[in-house]
Coordinates of C-alpha atoms in Angstrom, one line a residue:
X61 CA -44.4 -73.8 -46.4
X62 CA -43.1 -74.3 -49.9
X63 CA -45.6 -76.9 -51.0
X64 CA -47.9 -73.9 -51.7
X65 CA -45.3 -71.8 -53.5
X66 CA -45.2 -71.1 -57.3
X67 CA -41.6 -72.0 -58.0
X68 CA -41.0 -70.0 -61.2
X69 CA -39.2 -66.7 -61.1
X70 CA -40.9 -63.5 -61.9
X71 CA -39.8 -63.4 -65.5
X72 CA -42.6 -65.6 -67.0
X73 CA -45.3 -64.4 -69.3
X74 CA -47.9 -64.3 -66.4
X75 CA -46.0 -61.3 -65.0
X76 CA -45.4 -59.5 -68.2
X77 CA -45.0 -55.8 -67.8
X78 CA -47.6 -53.3 -69.0
X79 CA -45.1 -51.8 -71.3
X80 CA -41.3 -51.9 -71.6
X81 CA -39.4 -48.6 -71.3
X82 CA -35.6 -48.3 -71.3
X83 CA -33.1 -47.9 -68.5
X84 CA -32.5 -44.2 -69.4
X85 CA -36.2 -43.6 -68.7
X86 CA -36.0 -45.6 -65.5
X87 CA -33.1 -43.5 -64.2
X88 CA -34.9 -40.3 -64.9
X89 CA -37.9 -41.5 -62.8
X90 CA -36.1 -43.1 -59.8
X91 CA -36.6 -40.1 -57.5
X92 CA -40.3 -39.7 -58.4
X93 CA -43.5 -41.0 -56.8
X94 CA -44.6 -41.7 -60.4
X95 CA -42.0 -44.4 -60.9
X96 CA -43.8 -47.6 -61.9
X97 CA -41.8 -50.9 -62.0
X98 CA -44.5 -52.4 -64.1
X99 CA -43.2 -50.3 -67.0
X100 CA -39.9 -52.1 -67.2
X101 CA -38.5 -55.5 -67.9
X102 CA -37.1 -57.7 -65.1
X103 CA -33.6 -57.2 -66.5
X104 CA -33.9 -53.4 -66.5
X105 CA -35.2 -53.6 -62.9
X106 CA -32.0 -55.4 -61.9
X107 CA -30.1 -52.3 -63.2
X108 CA -32.6 -50.0 -61.4
X109 CA -31.7 -51.8 -58.1
X110 CA -28.0 -51.3 -58.8
X111 CA -28.7 -47.6 -59.6
X112 CA -30.5 -47.2 -56.2
X113 CA -27.5 -48.8 -54.5
X114 CA -25.5 -45.8 -55.8
X115 CA -28.4 -43.3 -55.1
X116 CA -28.2 -44.5 -51.5
X117 CA -24.4 -43.6 -51.8
X118 CA -23.4 -47.1 -50.6
X119 CA -20.4 -47.0 -52.9
X120 CA -18.8 -44.5 -50.6
X121 CA -16.6 -45.8 -47.7
X122 CA -17.7 -49.5 -47.8
X123 CA -15.4 -50.8 -50.5
X124 CA -18.2 -52.9 -52.0
X125 CA -17.4 -54.3 -55.4
X126 CA -19.9 -53.5 -58.1
X127 CA -19.8 -57.1 -59.3
X128 CA -20.9 -58.3 -55.8
X129 CA -24.0 -56.1 -55.8
X130 CA -24.8 -57.2 -59.3
X131 CA -24.7 -60.9 -58.4
X132 CA -26.5 -60.2 -55.1
X133 CA -29.4 -58.5 -56.9
X134 CA -29.6 -61.2 -59.5
X135 CA -29.8 -63.8 -56.7
X136 CA -32.6 -62.0 -55.1
X137 CA -34.5 -61.9 -58.3
X138 CA -34.1 -65.7 -58.8
X139 CA -35.5 -66.3 -55.3
X140 CA -38.7 -64.4 -56.0
X141 CA -41.6 -66.6 -57.1
X142 CA -44.0 -65.9 -60.0
X143 CA -46.9 -64.6 -57.9
X144 CA -49.3 -62.0 -59.3
X145 CA -48.3 -59.5 -56.6
X146 CA -45.4 -60.6 -54.3
X147 CA -42.8 -60.9 -57.0
X148 CA -39.7 -59.2 -58.4
X149 CA -41.6 -56.2 -59.6
X150 CA -42.9 -55.6 -56.0
X151 CA -39.4 -56.0 -54.6
X152 CA -38.1 -53.2 -56.8
X153 CA -41.2 -51.1 -56.3
X154 CA -40.7 -51.2 -52.5
X155 CA -37.0 -50.5 -52.8
X156 CA -37.6 -47.5 -55.0
X157 CA -40.4 -46.2 -52.8
X158 CA -38.5 -46.4 -49.5
X159 CA -35.7 -44.5 -51.2
X160 CA -38.2 -41.9 -52.3
X161 CA -39.7 -41.7 -48.8
X162 CA -36.2 -41.3 -47.2
X163 CA -35.1 -38.7 -49.7
X164 CA -38.4 -36.7 -49.7
X165 CA -38.8 -36.7 -46.0
X166 CA -35.2 -35.4 -45.5
X167 CA -34.2 -38.5 -43.5
X168 CA -31.7 -39.8 -46.2
X169 CA -29.3 -36.9 -45.4
X170 CA -29.5 -37.9 -41.7
X171 CA -28.6 -41.5 -42.2
X172 CA -25.2 -43.1 -41.6
X173 CA -23.8 -45.4 -44.2
X174 CA -24.6 -48.4 -42.1
X175 CA -28.2 -47.3 -41.8
X176 CA -28.5 -46.7 -45.5
X177 CA -27.1 -50.2 -46.2
X178 CA -29.5 -51.9 -43.8
X179 CA -32.5 -50.1 -45.3
X180 CA -31.4 -50.9 -48.8
X181 CA -30.8 -54.6 -48.0
X182 CA -34.0 -54.9 -46.1
X183 CA -36.1 -53.4 -48.9
X184 CA -34.5 -55.7 -51.5
X185 CA -34.9 -58.8 -49.3
X186 CA -38.2 -58.1 -47.5
X187 CA -40.2 -60.7 -49.3
X188 CA -37.7 -63.3 -50.2
X189 CA -39.4 -66.5 -51.4
X190 CA -42.9 -65.2 -50.7
X191 CA -45.3 -68.1 -51.3
X192 CA -48.1 -66.0 -52.5
X193 CA -50.4 -66.6 -49.6
X194 CA -50.8 -64.7 -46.3
X195 CA -49.9 -65.6 -42.7
X196 CA -53.7 -66.2 -42.2
X197 CA -53.5 -69.1 -44.7
X198 CA -51.0 -71.0 -42.5
X199 CA -53.0 -70.2 -39.4
X200 CA -56.1 -71.8 -41.0
X201 CA -54.2 -74.7 -42.3
X202 CA -52.6 -75.5 -38.9
X203 CA -55.9 -75.2 -37.1
X204 CA -57.5 -77.7 -39.5
X205 CA -54.7 -80.2 -40.0
X206 CA -52.4 -79.9 -37.0
X207 CA -54.9 -79.0 -34.2
X208 CA -52.5 -76.4 -33.1
X209 CA -51.2 -72.9 -33.7
X210 CA -49.2 -72.1 -36.9
X211 CA -45.5 -71.5 -36.3
X212 CA -45.2 -69.8 -39.7
X213 CA -44.5 -66.1 -39.8
X214 CA -43.7 -65.0 -43.3
X215 CA -41.7 -62.0 -42.2
X216 CA -39.5 -64.2 -40.0
X217 CA -39.1 -66.5 -43.0
X218 CA -38.1 -63.6 -45.3
X219 CA -35.6 -62.3 -42.7
X220 CA -34.1 -65.8 -42.3
X221 CA -33.7 -66.2 -46.0
X222 CA -32.1 -62.7 -46.2
X223 CA -29.6 -63.7 -43.5
X224 CA -28.8 -66.9 -45.4
X225 CA -28.3 -65.1 -48.7
X226 CA -26.2 -62.4 -47.1
X227 CA -24.1 -65.0 -45.4
X228 CA -23.3 -66.5 -48.7
X229 CA -21.7 -63.3 -49.8
X230 CA -19.2 -63.1 -46.9
X231 CA -15.8 -62.9 -48.6
X232 CA -17.3 -61.7 -51.8
X233 CA -16.9 -58.0 -51.2
X234 CA -20.5 -57.2 -50.4
X235 CA -20.1 -56.7 -46.6
X236 CA -16.4 -57.2 -46.2
X237 CA -15.7 -53.5 -45.9
X238 CA -17.4 -53.5 -42.5
X239 CA -15.8 -54.5 -39.3
X240 CA -17.3 -57.6 -37.7
X241 CA -19.3 -55.6 -35.1
X242 CA -20.6 -53.2 -37.8
X243 CA -21.6 -56.2 -40.0
X244 CA -23.6 -57.7 -37.1
X245 CA -25.3 -54.3 -36.5
X246 CA -26.3 -54.1 -40.2
X247 CA -27.7 -57.6 -40.1
X248 CA -29.7 -56.9 -36.9
X249 CA -31.0 -53.7 -38.6
X250 CA -32.1 -55.7 -41.7
X251 CA -33.9 -58.2 -39.4
X252 CA -35.8 -55.5 -37.5
X253 CA -36.7 -53.7 -40.7
X254 CA -38.1 -56.8 -42.4
X255 CA -40.2 -57.7 -39.3
X256 CA -41.7 -54.2 -39.4
X257 CA -43.6 -55.2 -42.6
X258 CA -45.7 -57.7 -40.6
X259 CA -49.2 -56.3 -40.7
X260 CA -50.1 -58.1 -37.5
X261 CA -48.0 -55.4 -35.8
X262 CA -49.8 -52.5 -37.6
X263 CA -51.8 -51.2 -34.6
X264 CA -48.6 -51.2 -32.5
X265 CA -46.7 -49.2 -35.1
X266 CA -49.6 -46.7 -35.4
X267 CA -49.5 -46.1 -31.7
X268 CA -45.7 -45.7 -31.7
X269 CA -46.0 -43.3 -34.7
X270 CA -48.5 -41.1 -32.8
X271 CA -46.2 -41.1 -29.7
X272 CA -43.3 -40.1 -31.9
X273 CA -45.3 -37.2 -33.4
X274 CA -46.1 -35.9 -30.0
X275 CA -42.5 -36.2 -28.9
X276 CA -41.3 -34.4 -31.9
X277 CA -43.9 -31.6 -31.5
X278 CA -42.6 -31.0 -28.0
X279 CA -39.0 -31.0 -29.1
X280 CA -39.7 -28.5 -31.9
X281 CA -41.2 -26.2 -29.4
X282 CA -37.8 -26.0 -27.8
X283 CA -36.1 -25.3 -31.1
X284 CA -34.7 -28.8 -31.8
X285 CA -34.2 -29.9 -35.4
X286 CA -37.4 -31.8 -36.5
X287 CA -35.2 -34.5 -38.1
X288 CA -33.1 -35.0 -35.0
X289 CA -34.0 -38.4 -33.4
X290 CA -32.6 -40.6 -30.7
X291 CA -31.0 -43.8 -32.0
X292 CA -34.1 -45.9 -31.0
X293 CA -36.5 -43.4 -32.5
X294 CA -34.4 -43.2 -35.6
X295 CA -34.6 -47.0 -36.0
X296 CA -38.4 -46.7 -35.6
X297 CA -38.5 -44.1 -38.4
X298 CA -36.7 -46.4 -40.7
X299 CA -39.1 -49.2 -39.9
X300 CA -42.0 -46.9 -40.5
X301 CA -40.6 -45.9 -43.9
X302 CA -40.2 -49.5 -45.0
X303 CA -43.6 -50.5 -43.6
X304 CA -45.2 -47.6 -45.6
X305 CA -43.3 -48.5 -48.7
X306 CA -44.5 -52.1 -48.5
X307 CA -48.2 -50.9 -48.7
X308 CA -47.6 -47.8 -50.8
X309 CA -49.6 -48.7 -53.9
X310 CA -52.6 -46.9 -52.5
X311 CA -50.7 -43.6 -52.4
X312 CA -49.3 -43.8 -55.9
X313 CA -50.9 -42.1 -58.9
X314 CA -54.1 -43.9 -59.8
X315 CA -52.9 -45.6 -63.0
X316 CA -50.1 -47.3 -60.9
X317 CA -52.3 -47.9 -57.9
X318 CA -54.9 -49.6 -60.2
X319 CA -52.4 -51.9 -61.8
X320 CA -51.1 -53.1 -58.5
X321 CA -54.7 -53.4 -57.0
X322 CA -55.6 -55.7 -59.9
X323 CA -52.5 -57.8 -59.2
X324 CA -53.0 -58.1 -55.4
X325 CA -56.7 -59.0 -56.0
X326 CA -55.7 -61.8 -58.3
X327 CA -53.3 -63.1 -55.7
X328 CA -56.0 -62.8 -53.0
X329 CA -58.5 -64.7 -55.1
X330 CA -55.9 -67.4 -55.9
X331 CA -55.4 -67.9 -52.2
X332 CA -59.1 -68.0 -51.6
X333 CA -59.5 -70.7 -54.3
X334 CA -56.7 -72.7 -52.7
X335 CA -58.3 -72.3 -49.2
X336 CA -61.7 -73.5 -50.6
X337 CA -60.1 -76.5 -52.3
X338 CA -58.4 -77.5 -49.0
X339 CA -61.6 -77.1 -47.0
X340 CA -60.3 -74.1 -45.1
X341 CA -62.2 -70.9 -44.2
X342 CA -61.6 -68.4 -47.0
X343 CA -59.6 -65.4 -45.7
X344 CA -61.1 -61.9 -45.7
X345 CA -60.8 -60.3 -49.1
X346 CA -60.0 -63.6 -50.8
X347 CA -63.4 -64.8 -51.8
X348 CA -64.0 -63.9 -55.4
X349 CA -67.7 -64.7 -54.9
X350 CA -68.1 -62.1 -52.2
X351 CA -66.0 -59.2 -53.2
X352 CA -64.1 -57.5 -56.0
X353 CA -61.1 -55.3 -56.6
X354 CA -62.9 -52.0 -55.9
X355 CA -64.3 -53.2 -52.6
X356 CA -61.0 -54.6 -51.5
X357 CA -59.3 -51.2 -52.3
X358 CA -61.9 -49.1 -50.6
X359 CA -61.6 -51.2 -47.5
X360 CA -57.9 -51.4 -47.4
X361 CA -57.3 -47.7 -48.2
X362 CA -59.7 -46.7 -45.5
X363 CA -57.8 -49.0 -43.1
X364 CA -54.4 -47.7 -44.0
X365 CA -55.2 -44.0 -44.4
X366 CA -54.6 -43.1 -40.7
X367 CA -51.1 -44.4 -41.0
X368 CA -50.2 -42.3 -44.0
X369 CA -51.9 -39.2 -42.5
X370 CA -49.8 -39.6 -39.4
X371 CA -46.6 -40.2 -41.4
X372 CA -47.3 -37.0 -43.3
X373 CA -47.7 -35.2 -40.0
X374 CA -44.3 -36.4 -38.9
X375 CA -42.8 -35.5 -42.3
X376 CA -44.9 -32.7 -43.9
X377 CA -43.0 -33.1 -47.2
X378 CA -44.8 -36.4 -47.6
X379 CA -48.2 -34.7 -47.6
X380 CA -48.9 -35.8 -51.2
X381 CA -49.2 -39.4 -49.9
X382 CA -52.6 -39.1 -48.1
X383 CA -53.8 -36.7 -50.8
X384 CA -53.2 -39.3 -53.4
X385 CA -54.8 -42.0 -51.3
X386 CA -58.0 -39.9 -50.9
X387 CA -58.3 -39.4 -54.6
X388 CA -57.7 -43.0 -55.4
X389 CA -60.2 -44.2 -52.7
X390 CA -62.8 -41.8 -54.2
X391 CA -62.4 -43.4 -57.6
X392 CA -62.6 -46.9 -56.2
X393 CA -65.7 -46.0 -54.3
X394 CA -67.3 -44.7 -57.4
X395 CA -66.6 -48.0 -59.1
X396 CA -68.2 -50.1 -56.4

């Protein structure tokens, strides 16, 4: 896989931020949908991740040394490659967004410490060592050069790298406050959460989300708490929140959505150029001769809209998400 990776970390000039604001400003925006990681330096974003560790209240009851979380976050940053989109800024963006989703929906107050820890770690590690190309690239490459099926699944790769990284911190004070069984439970939760970001499972998750909405509607009719879920459904909710955070650029304010759209389009076109150079079929949305940023965004936002509408039905306090998406899609459509 790694022969296709850009091996610089996300601190180079090619990923320079739009503007650099200070940490005080970042702290004031952490609980807002308007938080934009592209406004801050990579160093400030390390401090933002630390701050979110405390906003998740993970300093309570786990006896995690602050120095351990500082080193862990720094190690994650070093493992992120200098891609236009899948980089350190994206990692922090997803981590902040899943925190916002959990808090705004009301689920944060329903989570155990272990559940909060798994969600935080999964968000921070969900794209470890992302090569800047999609699963489809490896499918095409295997079909042409190996006459077989690709064994690469990026989400499995990210989860494996997360497990390796976390294993390196055994004895360092990061997870040592957990009993062995609890530690394994957190690691399993991290694994399931990262796999939930695999877009090949999107249709299945949409079906499960609709079933969950129907079940909750029936439960509410009997007077049950709308935020009361079975353990399995609760895990599904966490997976849905991280999955949504991973593709949340389309539901952010337009200025933020546009900046991320331009970055993901650059990454798509870079993949398309590589595919063409290798004699592979160019993946959908990656051919700079056949599409542009506006078309890609209109297409993707239309595809993902039903998911965010359903998520807002499950959690009405997230109703601003599909509303933002609709406004952004209209602006992209006007630019086509």
